[in-house]
């Protein structure tokens, strides 16, 4: 190699590269930087021993710490749940009624329930729990399958027509589609049903009799519904699929059936309990 | 001649440098990727995983066609906040029949790896037609045309065959009955429903049922099998196949 040229001003050699009369200095890397770099290389060797790293023939090296992403995340998750429960430790085993009557448990359940509601229930029931066409309002005291704590809890756990083995299930017959009643008869029954809560509608003469023969078995003689069968109250002016004679007749003719998912398994038991308490407290709990 | 001077060969010849880079990157890639193909622990042992039914697969293709993956990921990361919001972190086994997988990393919308059974079919139908109808502050576009478009099954059997070719364990029976199974899954009153369910039910070694598809009129329109039927069928199966009651978390830590 050729003799290295010395730059007299800085005392460094040059690389021999020259551009427009300017020569590049061969300045060495700063010592502190170089040593930090070497220490990092040595430090990295530690990872080979302490953390999972090298693939082997059938397995891989697990490392002395035995650390894994999955166990870390499970521990963090369980730790978080535990930390949150610190002030409400009895919640897991407490009966629903007791949660309601114990301020510390109630406070936790309401906060937990509210958060879970926003994530899981609001898409259908609305963020204010006021429901919408086909999705019942949870703010009022009109319940289809029961508004007691235990009823709400059961609905949350197993759902309605959810496909879960313990799901609540019932079916309204298709009076029109399946030819049980003719069009005029359906209109008569619908007018009778709507007239129960809306005085501006006059019930057809044969409406009451047809109602007794076809509908009362589930919805009751007084049309106040049956919680056991999920038969809604028809006398309270609250309509799941819209009020008025035409919409009621449409539902009679070919019934729509709502589906509520089962949350058992998807949400942990404490969250389901919290949701039951939260929904019960929204205004309509019995 | 010192080692540093030999390095000058790389610095002075771009082709040699290129080949050198290629070799270095290849070593890094091979050491990181190749073991995943032979290590048994890559894919967990789970019970319940089955290939998608033809209707679900058709829905999946529409999901890809419409670019849903641009806003929705399908992988719950092993982190506390993800587990709290979405449920158990995703397993490799849960996407072993996905070609291509839909893990993704862009979340303009939420992760949907465990969307199945979270909402009712009716909700999905309303939400896909007009998301604002059920979620007022949603920014998702509406897909109302899915409800009107009849599902095109012309190439579906070829799609199933292609999946079989790349390793999805479709049986001869399943491949032969693609058209019938599409009709059966979208219509619970179809005469082939039982045969269809039989074909896709997963049983354990004792013959007990672990998981099975469902036959429903997903879009609420019994008159025809629409693209909406297929998409809702696909969305309703996401993350529901593995039975986590039977899954051993401890055996699959990594």
PDB file of N, CA, C and O in Angstrom, chain A residues 134-205:
ATOM      1  N   UNK A 134     -85.881  -3.642  17.090  1.00  0.00           N
ATOM      2  CA  UNK A 134     -85.374  -5.012  17.172  1.00  0.00           C
ATOM      3  C   UNK A 134     -84.449  -5.259  18.344  1.00  0.00           C
ATOM      4  O   UNK A 134     -84.130  -6.401  18.649  1.00  0.00           O
ATOM      5  N   UNK A 135     -83.980  -4.180  18.989  1.00  0.00           N
ATOM      6  CA  UNK A 135     -83.100  -4.332  20.156  1.00  0.00           C
ATOM      7  C   UNK A 135     -83.756  -3.646  21.340  1.00  0.00           C
ATOM      8  O   UNK A 135     -83.901  -2.418  21.339  1.00  0.00           O
ATOM      9  N   UNK A 136     -84.150  -4.411  22.358  1.00  0.00           N
ATOM     10  CA  UNK A 136     -84.928  -3.800  23.436  1.00  0.00           C
ATOM     11  C   UNK A 136     -84.167  -2.735  24.218  1.00  0.00           C
ATOM     12  O   UNK A 136     -82.958  -2.833  24.370  1.00  0.00           O
ATOM     13  N   UNK A 137     -84.896  -1.747  24.689  1.00  0.00           N
ATOM     14  CA  UNK A 137     -84.345  -0.763  25.605  1.00  0.00           C
ATOM     15  C   UNK A 137     -84.119  -1.427  26.953  1.00  0.00           C
ATOM     16  O   UNK A 137     -84.939  -2.224  27.409  1.00  0.00           O
ATOM     17  N   UNK A 138     -82.999  -1.119  27.582  1.00  0.00           N
ATOM     18  CA  UNK A 138     -82.711  -1.675  28.904  1.00  0.00           C
ATOM     19  C   UNK A 138     -82.931  -0.616  29.980  1.00  0.00           C
ATOM     20  O   UNK A 138     -82.626  -0.826  31.143  1.00  0.00           O
ATOM     21  N   UNK A 139     -83.458   0.538  29.570  1.00  0.00           N
ATOM     22  CA  UNK A 139     -83.671   1.647  30.500  1.00  0.00           C
ATOM     23  C   UNK A 139     -85.041   1.562  31.155  1.00  0.00           C
ATOM     24  O   UNK A 139     -85.244   2.083  32.239  1.00  0.00           O
ATOM     25  N   UNK A 140     -85.996   0.936  30.437  1.00  0.00           N
ATOM     26  CA  UNK A 140     -87.361   0.927  30.966  1.00  0.00           C
ATOM     27  C   UNK A 140     -87.630  -0.355  31.758  1.00  0.00           C
ATOM     28  O   UNK A 140     -86.786  -1.247  31.823  1.00  0.00           O
ATOM     29  N   UNK A 141     -88.821  -0.427  32.345  1.00  0.00           N
ATOM     30  CA  UNK A 141     -89.123  -1.597  33.182  1.00  0.00           C
ATOM     31  C   UNK A 141     -89.940  -2.629  32.413  1.00  0.00           C
ATOM     32  O   UNK A 141     -90.600  -3.472  32.994  1.00  0.00           O
ATOM     33  N   UNK A 142     -89.908  -2.555  31.079  1.00  0.00           N
ATOM     34  CA  UNK A 142     -90.614  -3.529  30.255  1.00  0.00           C
ATOM     35  C   UNK A 142     -89.612  -4.602  29.833  1.00  0.00           C
ATOM     36  O   UNK A 142     -88.726  -4.352  29.018  1.00  0.00           O
ATOM     37  N   UNK A 143     -89.741  -5.777  30.411  1.00  0.00           N
ATOM     38  CA  UNK A 143     -88.787  -6.849  30.149  1.00  0.00           C
ATOM     39  C   UNK A 143     -89.458  -7.970  29.368  1.00  0.00           C
ATOM     40  O   UNK A 143     -90.618  -8.275  29.594  1.00  0.00           O
ATOM     41  N   UNK A 144     -88.716  -8.571  28.459  1.00  0.00           N
ATOM     42  CA  UNK A 144     -89.264  -9.671  27.683  1.00  0.00           C
ATOM     43  C   UNK A 144     -89.025 -11.002  28.393  1.00  0.00           C
ATOM     44  O   UNK A 144     -89.889 -11.859  28.453  1.00  0.00           O
ATOM     45  N   UNK A 145     -87.825 -11.157  28.944  1.00  0.00           N
ATOM     46  CA  UNK A 145     -87.482 -12.419  29.616  1.00  0.00           C
ATOM     47  C   UNK A 145     -87.263 -12.210  31.111  1.00  0.00           C
ATOM     48  O   UNK A 145     -86.666 -13.051  31.769  1.00  0.00           O
ATOM     49  N   UNK A 146     -87.691 -11.094  31.643  1.00  0.00           N
ATOM     50  CA  UNK A 146     -87.594 -10.907  33.087  1.00  0.00           C
ATOM     51  C   UNK A 146     -86.555  -9.879  33.460  1.00  0.00           C
ATOM     52  O   UNK A 146     -85.476  -9.839  32.874  1.00  0.00           O
ATOM     53  N   UNK A 147     -86.866  -9.045  34.435  1.00  0.00           N
ATOM     54  CA  UNK A 147     -85.983  -7.951  34.816  1.00  0.00           C
ATOM     55  C   UNK A 147     -85.403  -8.095  36.207  1.00  0.00           C
ATOM     56  O   UNK A 147     -84.822  -7.150  36.739  1.00  0.00           O
ATOM     57  N   UNK A 148     -85.569  -9.285  36.813  1.00  0.00           N
ATOM     58  CA  UNK A 148     -84.916  -9.496  38.106  1.00  0.00           C
ATOM     59  C   UNK A 148     -83.430  -9.734  37.848  1.00  0.00           C
ATOM     60  O   UNK A 148     -83.032 -10.144  36.749  1.00  0.00           O
ATOM     61  N   UNK A 149     -82.615  -9.492  38.875  1.00  0.00           N
ATOM     62  CA  UNK A 149     -81.168  -9.687  38.735  1.00  0.00           C
ATOM     63  C   UNK A 149     -80.845 -11.053  38.155  1.00  0.00           C
ATOM     64  O   UNK A 149     -80.052 -11.187  37.227  1.00  0.00           O
ATOM     65  N   UNK A 150     -81.478 -12.080  38.700  1.00  0.00           N
ATOM     66  CA  UNK A 150     -81.185 -13.447  38.262  1.00  0.00           C
ATOM     67  C   UNK A 150     -81.594 -13.654  36.806  1.00  0.00           C
ATOM     68  O   UNK A 150     -80.908 -14.356  36.054  1.00  0.00           O
ATOM     69  N   UNK A 151     -82.723 -13.038  36.408  1.00  0.00           N
ATOM     70  CA  UNK A 151     -83.180 -13.166  35.016  1.00  0.00           C
ATOM     71  C   UNK A 151     -82.175 -12.535  34.059  1.00  0.00           C
ATOM     72  O   UNK A 151     -81.812 -13.112  33.032  1.00  0.00           O
ATOM     73  N   UNK A 152     -81.752 -11.322  34.406  1.00  0.00           N
ATOM     74  CA  UNK A 152     -80.810 -10.600  33.544  1.00  0.00           C
ATOM     75  C   UNK A 152     -79.496 -11.380  33.459  1.00  0.00           C
ATOM     76  O   UNK A 152     -78.908 -11.521  32.398  1.00  0.00           O
ATOM     77  N   UNK A 153     -79.083 -11.901  34.609  1.00  0.00           N
ATOM     78  CA  UNK A 153     -77.832 -12.665  34.663  1.00  0.00           C
ATOM     79  C   UNK A 153     -77.909 -13.882  33.744  1.00  0.00           C
ATOM     80  O   UNK A 153     -76.982 -14.169  32.976  1.00  0.00           O
ATOM     81  N   UNK A 154     -79.054 -14.566  33.813  1.00  0.00           N
ATOM     82  CA  UNK A 154     -79.217 -15.760  32.974  1.00  0.00           C
ATOM     83  C   UNK A 154     -79.207 -15.391  31.486  1.00  0.00           C
ATOM     84  O   UNK A 154     -78.573 -16.060  30.669  1.00  0.00           O
ATOM     85  N   UNK A 155     -79.912 -14.313  31.148  1.00  0.00           N
ATOM     86  CA  UNK A 155     -79.939 -13.880  29.742  1.00  0.00           C
ATOM     87  C   UNK A 155     -78.536 -13.530  29.265  1.00  0.00           C
ATOM     88  O   UNK A 155     -78.144 -13.885  28.159  1.00  0.00           O
ATOM     89  N   UNK A 156     -77.779 -12.853  30.123  1.00  0.00           N
ATOM     90  CA  UNK A 156     -76.412 -12.478  29.749  1.00  0.00           C
ATOM     91  C   UNK A 156     -75.539 -13.710  29.542  1.00  0.00           C
ATOM     92  O   UNK A 156     -74.795 -13.809  28.579  1.00  0.00           O
ATOM     93  N   UNK A 157     -75.668 -14.670  30.453  1.00  0.00           N
ATOM     94  CA  UNK A 157     -74.812 -15.850  30.381  1.00  0.00           C
ATOM     95  C   UNK A 157     -75.055 -16.664  29.115  1.00  0.00           C
ATOM     96  O   UNK A 157     -74.123 -17.018  28.403  1.00  0.00           O
ATOM     97  N   UNK A 158     -76.320 -16.978  28.882  1.00  0.00           N
ATOM     98  CA  UNK A 158     -76.614 -17.969  27.837  1.00  0.00           C
ATOM     99  C   UNK A 158     -77.261 -17.374  26.594  1.00  0.00           C
ATOM    100  O   UNK A 158     -77.353 -18.035  25.569  1.00  0.00           O
ATOM    101  N   UNK A 159     -77.734 -16.139  26.680  1.00  0.00           N
ATOM    102  CA  UNK A 159     -78.296 -15.503  25.508  1.00  0.00           C
ATOM    103  C   UNK A 159     -79.712 -15.934  25.189  1.00  0.00           C
ATOM    104  O   UNK A 159     -80.321 -16.727  25.915  1.00  0.00           O
ATOM    105  N   UNK A 160     -80.223 -15.399  24.109  1.00  0.00           N
ATOM    106  CA  UNK A 160     -81.563 -15.721  23.627  1.00  0.00           C
ATOM    107  C   UNK A 160     -81.424 -16.218  22.194  1.00  0.00           C
ATOM    108  O   UNK A 160     -80.874 -15.518  21.348  1.00  0.00           O
ATOM    109  N   UNK A 161     -81.889 -17.432  21.940  1.00  0.00           N
ATOM    110  CA  UNK A 161     -81.768 -18.056  20.613  1.00  0.00           C
ATOM    111  C   UNK A 161     -80.333 -17.952  20.108  1.00  0.00           C
ATOM    112  O   UNK A 161     -80.072 -17.693  18.941  1.00  0.00           O
ATOM    113  N   UNK A 162     -79.378 -18.115  21.009  1.00  0.00           N
ATOM    114  CA  UNK A 162     -77.976 -17.897  20.667  1.00  0.00           C
ATOM    115  C   UNK A 162     -77.302 -19.149  20.146  1.00  0.00           C
ATOM    116  O   UNK A 162     -76.157 -19.096  19.713  1.00  0.00           O
ATOM    117  N   UNK A 163     -77.970 -20.280  20.233  1.00  0.00           N
ATOM    118  CA  UNK A 163     -77.333 -21.530  19.857  1.00  0.00           C
ATOM    119  C   UNK A 163     -76.692 -22.219  21.054  1.00  0.00           C
ATOM    120  O   UNK A 163     -76.285 -23.372  20.973  1.00  0.00           O
ATOM    121  N   UNK A 164     -76.587 -21.498  22.186  1.00  0.00           N
ATOM    122  CA  UNK A 164     -76.087 -22.110  23.420  1.00  0.00           C
ATOM    123  C   UNK A 164     -77.120 -23.128  23.919  1.00  0.00           C
ATOM    124  O   UNK A 164     -78.328 -22.900  23.781  1.00  0.00           O
ATOM    125  N   UNK A 165     -76.643 -24.222  24.497  1.00  0.00           N
ATOM    126  CA  UNK A 165     -77.560 -25.280  24.937  1.00  0.00           C
ATOM    127  C   UNK A 165     -78.569 -24.779  25.970  1.00  0.00           C
ATOM    128  O   UNK A 165     -79.691 -25.276  26.048  1.00  0.00           O
ATOM    129  N   UNK A 166     -78.163 -23.779  26.796  1.00  0.00           N
ATOM    130  CA  UNK A 166     -79.071 -23.295  27.837  1.00  0.00           C
ATOM    131  C   UNK A 166     -79.724 -21.965  27.457  1.00  0.00           C
ATOM    132  O   UNK A 166     -80.263 -21.263  28.316  1.00  0.00           O
ATOM    133  N   UNK A 167     -79.639 -21.603  26.191  1.00  0.00           N
ATOM    134  CA  UNK A 167     -80.176 -20.299  25.770  1.00  0.00           C
ATOM    135  C   UNK A 167     -81.683 -20.242  25.965  1.00  0.00           C
ATOM    136  O   UNK A 167     -82.379 -21.252  25.898  1.00  0.00           O
ATOM    137  N   UNK A 168     -82.182 -19.039  26.244  1.00  0.00           N
ATOM    138  CA  UNK A 168     -83.622 -18.819  26.255  1.00  0.00           C
ATOM    139  C   UNK A 168     -84.107 -18.939  24.815  1.00  0.00           C
ATOM    140  O   UNK A 168     -83.451 -18.455  23.897  1.00  0.00           O
ATOM    141  N   UNK A 169     -85.255 -19.581  24.640  1.00  0.00           N
ATOM    142  CA  UNK A 169     -85.731 -19.802  23.287  1.00  0.00           C
ATOM    143  C   UNK A 169     -87.247 -19.878  23.268  1.00  0.00           C
ATOM    144  O   UNK A 169     -87.853 -20.487  24.141  1.00  0.00           O
ATOM    145  N   UNK A 170     -87.846 -19.227  22.309  1.00  0.00           N
ATOM    146  CA  UNK A 170     -89.279 -19.370  22.094  1.00  0.00           C
ATOM    147  C   UNK A 170     -89.538 -18.905  20.684  1.00  0.00           C
ATOM    148  O   UNK A 170     -88.701 -18.246  20.080  1.00  0.00           O
ATOM    149  N   UNK A 171     -90.690 -19.281  20.146  1.00  0.00           N
ATOM    150  CA  UNK A 171     -90.967 -18.899  18.782  1.00  0.00           C
ATOM    151  C   UNK A 171     -92.398 -18.427  18.638  1.00  0.00           C
ATOM    152  O   UNK A 171     -93.325 -19.087  19.100  1.00  0.00           O
ATOM    153  N   UNK A 172     -92.553 -17.289  18.043  1.00  0.00           N
ATOM    154  CA  UNK A 172     -93.887 -16.791  17.722  1.00  0.00           C
ATOM    155  C   UNK A 172     -94.275 -17.403  16.373  1.00  0.00           C
ATOM    156  O   UNK A 172     -93.488 -17.364  15.433  1.00  0.00           O
ATOM    157  N   UNK A 173     -95.484 -18.003  16.286  1.00  0.00           N
ATOM    158  CA  UNK A 173     -95.884 -18.617  15.011  1.00  0.00           C
ATOM    159  C   UNK A 173     -96.056 -17.566  13.918  1.00  0.00           C
ATOM    160  O   UNK A 173     -96.367 -16.410  14.205  1.00  0.00           O
ATOM    161  N   UNK A 174     -95.852 -17.990  12.675  1.00  0.00           N
ATOM    162  CA  UNK A 174     -96.119 -17.107  11.533  1.00  0.00           C
ATOM    163  C   UNK A 174     -97.589 -17.245  11.160  1.00  0.00           C
ATOM    164  O   UNK A 174     -97.945 -18.040  10.301  1.00  0.00           O
ATOM    165  N   UNK A 175     -98.449 -16.436  11.793  1.00  0.00           N
ATOM    166  CA  UNK A 175     -99.892 -16.609  11.600  1.00  0.00           C
ATOM    167  C   UNK A 175    -100.318 -16.402  10.157  1.00  0.00           C
ATOM    168  O   UNK A 175    -101.207 -17.070   9.656  1.00  0.00           O
ATOM    169  N   UNK A 176     -99.655 -15.468   9.480  1.00  0.00           N
ATOM    170  CA  UNK A 176    -100.031 -15.202   8.100  1.00  0.00           C
ATOM    171  C   UNK A 176     -99.350 -16.158   7.136  1.00  0.00           C
ATOM    172  O   UNK A 176     -99.996 -16.833   6.352  1.00  0.00           O
ATOM    173  N   UNK A 177     -98.045 -16.245   7.233  1.00  0.00           N
ATOM    174  CA  UNK A 177     -97.254 -17.029   6.283  1.00  0.00           C
ATOM    175  C   UNK A 177     -97.665 -18.490   6.316  1.00  0.00           C
ATOM    176  O   UNK A 177     -97.726 -19.171   5.283  1.00  0.00           O
ATOM    177  N   UNK A 178     -97.940 -19.004   7.513  1.00  0.00           N
ATOM    178  CA  UNK A 178     -98.294 -20.417   7.626  1.00  0.00           C
ATOM    179  C   UNK A 178     -99.804 -20.650   7.533  1.00  0.00           C
ATOM    180  O   UNK A 178    -100.287 -21.756   7.802  1.00  0.00           O
ATOM    181  N   UNK A 179    -100.577 -19.594   7.226  1.00  0.00           N
ATOM    182  CA  UNK A 179    -101.999 -19.760   6.963  1.00  0.00           C
ATOM    183  C   UNK A 179    -102.850 -20.088   8.180  1.00  0.00           C
ATOM    184  O   UNK A 179    -103.913 -20.698   8.056  1.00  0.00           O
ATOM    185  N   UNK A 180    -102.401 -19.710   9.382  1.00  0.00           N
ATOM    186  CA  UNK A 180    -103.204 -19.979  10.572  1.00  0.00           C
ATOM    187  C   UNK A 180    -104.395 -19.009  10.621  1.00  0.00           C
ATOM    188  O   UNK A 180    -105.499 -19.385  10.962  1.00  0.00           O
ATOM    189  N   UNK A 181    -104.132 -17.766  10.275  1.00  0.00           N
ATOM    190  CA  UNK A 181    -105.188 -16.761  10.194  1.00  0.00           C
ATOM    191  C   UNK A 181    -105.122 -16.111   8.814  1.00  0.00           C
ATOM    192  O   UNK A 181    -104.039 -16.036   8.208  1.00  0.00           O
ATOM    193  N   UNK A 182    -106.279 -15.637   8.337  1.00  0.00           N
ATOM    194  CA  UNK A 182    -106.229 -14.929   7.063  1.00  0.00           C
ATOM    195  C   UNK A 182    -105.949 -13.443   7.293  1.00  0.00           C
ATOM    196  O   UNK A 182    -105.874 -12.990   8.436  1.00  0.00           O
ATOM    197  N   UNK A 183    -105.802 -12.742   6.190  1.00  0.00           N
ATOM    198  CA  UNK A 183    -105.361 -11.350   6.257  1.00  0.00           C
ATOM    199  C   UNK A 183    -106.303 -10.477   7.101  1.00  0.00           C
ATOM    200  O   UNK A 183    -105.840  -9.670   7.917  1.00  0.00           O
ATOM    201  N   UNK A 184    -107.618 -10.678   6.914  1.00  0.00           N
ATOM    202  CA  UNK A 184    -108.588  -9.878   7.648  1.00  0.00           C
ATOM    203  C   UNK A 184    -108.535 -10.176   9.139  1.00  0.00           C
ATOM    204  O   UNK A 184    -108.633  -9.275   9.974  1.00  0.00           O
ATOM    205  N   UNK A 185    -108.393 -11.463   9.446  1.00  0.00           N
ATOM    206  CA  UNK A 185    -108.330 -11.855  10.866  1.00  0.00           C
ATOM    207  C   UNK A 185    -107.107 -11.235  11.532  1.00  0.00           C
ATOM    208  O   UNK A 185    -107.163 -10.743  12.665  1.00  0.00           O
ATOM    209  N   UNK A 186    -105.959 -11.252  10.822  1.00  0.00           N
ATOM    210  CA  UNK A 186    -104.737 -10.661  11.378  1.00  0.00           C
ATOM    211  C   UNK A 186    -104.946  -9.168  11.625  1.00  0.00           C
ATOM    212  O   UNK A 186    -104.576  -8.644  12.688  1.00  0.00           O
ATOM    213  N   UNK A 187    -105.574  -8.497  10.658  1.00  0.00           N
ATOM    214  CA  UNK A 187    -105.841  -7.066  10.823  1.00  0.00           C
ATOM    215  C   UNK A 187    -106.732  -6.822  12.035  1.00  0.00           C
ATOM    216  O   UNK A 187    -106.522  -5.873  12.798  1.00  0.00           O
ATOM    217  N   UNK A 188    -107.715  -7.705  12.252  1.00  0.00           N
ATOM    218  CA  UNK A 188    -108.612  -7.569  13.404  1.00  0.00           C
ATOM    219  C   UNK A 188    -107.845  -7.703  14.708  1.00  0.00           C
ATOM    220  O   UNK A 188    -107.979  -6.876  15.622  1.00  0.00           O
ATOM    221  N   UNK A 189    -107.029  -8.754  14.798  1.00  0.00           N
ATOM    222  CA  UNK A 189    -106.265  -8.982  16.030  1.00  0.00           C
ATOM    223  C   UNK A 189    -105.313  -7.808  16.266  1.00  0.00           C
ATOM    224  O   UNK A 189    -105.204  -7.297  17.384  1.00  0.00           O
ATOM    225  N   UNK A 190    -104.636  -7.368  15.184  1.00  0.00           N
ATOM    226  CA  UNK A 190    -103.682  -6.261  15.328  1.00  0.00           C
ATOM    227  C   UNK A 190    -104.391  -5.016  15.841  1.00  0.00           C
ATOM    228  O   UNK A 190    -103.888  -4.332  16.735  1.00  0.00           O
ATOM    229  N   UNK A 191    -105.587  -4.737  15.323  1.00  0.00           N
ATOM    230  CA  UNK A 191    -106.307  -3.544  15.774  1.00  0.00           C
ATOM    231  C   UNK A 191    -106.691  -3.693  17.246  1.00  0.00           C
ATOM    232  O   UNK A 191    -106.601  -2.738  18.012  1.00  0.00           O
ATOM    233  N   UNK A 192    -107.077  -4.918  17.625  1.00  0.00           N
ATOM    234  CA  UNK A 192    -107.422  -5.131  19.031  1.00  0.00           C
ATOM    235  C   UNK A 192    -106.208  -4.911  19.927  1.00  0.00           C
ATOM    236  O   UNK A 192    -106.268  -4.206  20.934  1.00  0.00           O
ATOM    237  N   UNK A 193    -105.064  -5.498  19.534  1.00  0.00           N
ATOM    238  CA  UNK A 193    -103.840  -5.415  20.344  1.00  0.00           C
ATOM    239  C   UNK A 193    -103.388  -3.958  20.474  1.00  0.00           C
ATOM    240  O   UNK A 193    -103.064  -3.495  21.571  1.00  0.00           O
ATOM    241  N   UNK A 194    -103.403  -3.231  19.349  1.00  0.00           N
ATOM    242  CA  UNK A 194    -102.949  -1.839  19.404  1.00  0.00           C
ATOM    243  C   UNK A 194    -103.921  -0.994  20.224  1.00  0.00           C
ATOM    244  O   UNK A 194    -103.510  -0.094  20.974  1.00  0.00           O
ATOM    245  N   UNK A 195    -105.222  -1.306  20.142  1.00  0.00           N
ATOM    246  CA  UNK A 195    -106.226  -0.509  20.867  1.00  0.00           C
ATOM    247  C   UNK A 195    -106.053  -0.610  22.381  1.00  0.00           C
ATOM    248  O   UNK A 195    -106.502   0.252  23.125  1.00  0.00           O
ATOM    249  N   UNK A 196    -105.364  -1.641  22.847  1.00  0.00           N
ATOM    250  CA  UNK A 196    -105.171  -1.810  24.296  1.00  0.00           C
ATOM    251  C   UNK A 196    -104.376  -0.654  24.892  1.00  0.00           C
ATOM    252  O   UNK A 196    -104.564  -0.281  26.048  1.00  0.00           O
ATOM    253  N   UNK A 197    -103.455  -0.108  24.109  1.00  0.00           N
ATOM    254  CA  UNK A 197    -102.632   0.966  24.655  1.00  0.00           C
ATOM    255  C   UNK A 197    -102.846   2.282  23.904  1.00  0.00           C
ATOM    256  O   UNK A 197    -102.368   3.312  24.334  1.00  0.00           O
ATOM    257  N   UNK A 198    -103.523   2.217  22.771  1.00  0.00           N
ATOM    258  CA  UNK A 198    -103.719   3.429  21.971  1.00  0.00           C
ATOM    259  C   UNK A 198    -105.219   3.629  21.767  1.00  0.00           C
ATOM    260  O   UNK A 198    -105.855   2.951  20.962  1.00  0.00           O
ATOM    261  N   UNK A 199    -105.795   4.587  22.502  1.00  0.00           N
ATOM    262  CA  UNK A 199    -107.250   4.757  22.479  1.00  0.00           C
ATOM    263  C   UNK A 199    -107.757   5.309  21.158  1.00  0.00           C
ATOM    264  O   UNK A 199    -108.957   5.273  20.883  1.00  0.00           O
ATOM    265  N   UNK A 200    -106.841   5.830  20.318  1.00  0.00           N
ATOM    266  CA  UNK A 200    -107.300   6.379  19.044  1.00  0.00           C
ATOM    267  C   UNK A 200    -107.602   5.277  18.031  1.00  0.00           C
ATOM    268  O   UNK A 200    -108.149   5.530  16.971  1.00  0.00           O
ATOM    269  N   UNK A 201    -107.215   4.040  18.363  1.00  0.00           N
ATOM    270  CA  UNK A 201    -107.479   2.920  17.459  1.00  0.00           C
ATOM    271  C   UNK A 201    -108.701   2.159  17.967  1.00  0.00           C
ATOM    272  O   UNK A 201    -108.822   1.872  19.153  1.00  0.00           O
ATOM    273  N   UNK A 202    -109.626   1.856  17.065  1.00  0.00           N
ATOM    274  CA  UNK A 202    -110.807   1.092  17.456  1.00  0.00           C
ATOM    275  C   UNK A 202    -110.583  -0.373  17.118  1.00  0.00           C
ATOM    276  O   UNK A 202    -110.182  -0.703  15.998  1.00  0.00           O
ATOM    277  N   UNK A 203    -110.814  -1.229  18.078  1.00  0.00           N
ATOM    278  CA  UNK A 203    -110.617  -2.657  17.848  1.00  0.00           C
ATOM    279  C   UNK A 203    -111.733  -3.197  16.967  1.00  0.00           C
ATOM    280  O   UNK A 203    -112.893  -2.812  17.111  1.00  0.00           O
ATOM    281  N   UNK A 204    -111.371  -4.100  16.030  1.00  0.00           N
ATOM    282  CA  UNK A 204    -112.387  -4.755  15.206  1.00  0.00           C
ATOM    283  C   UNK A 204    -113.253  -5.650  16.086  1.00  0.00           C
ATOM    284  O   UNK A 204    -112.812  -6.118  17.134  1.00  0.00           O
ATOM    285  N   UNK A 205    -114.477  -5.889  15.656  1.00  0.00           N
ATOM    286  CA  UNK A 205    -115.443  -6.614  16.472  1.00  0.00           C
ATOM    287  C   UNK A 205    -114.952  -8.006  16.861  1.00  0.00           C
ATOM    288  O   UNK A 205    -115.110  -8.441  18.005  1.00  0.00           O
TER     289      UNK A 205
END
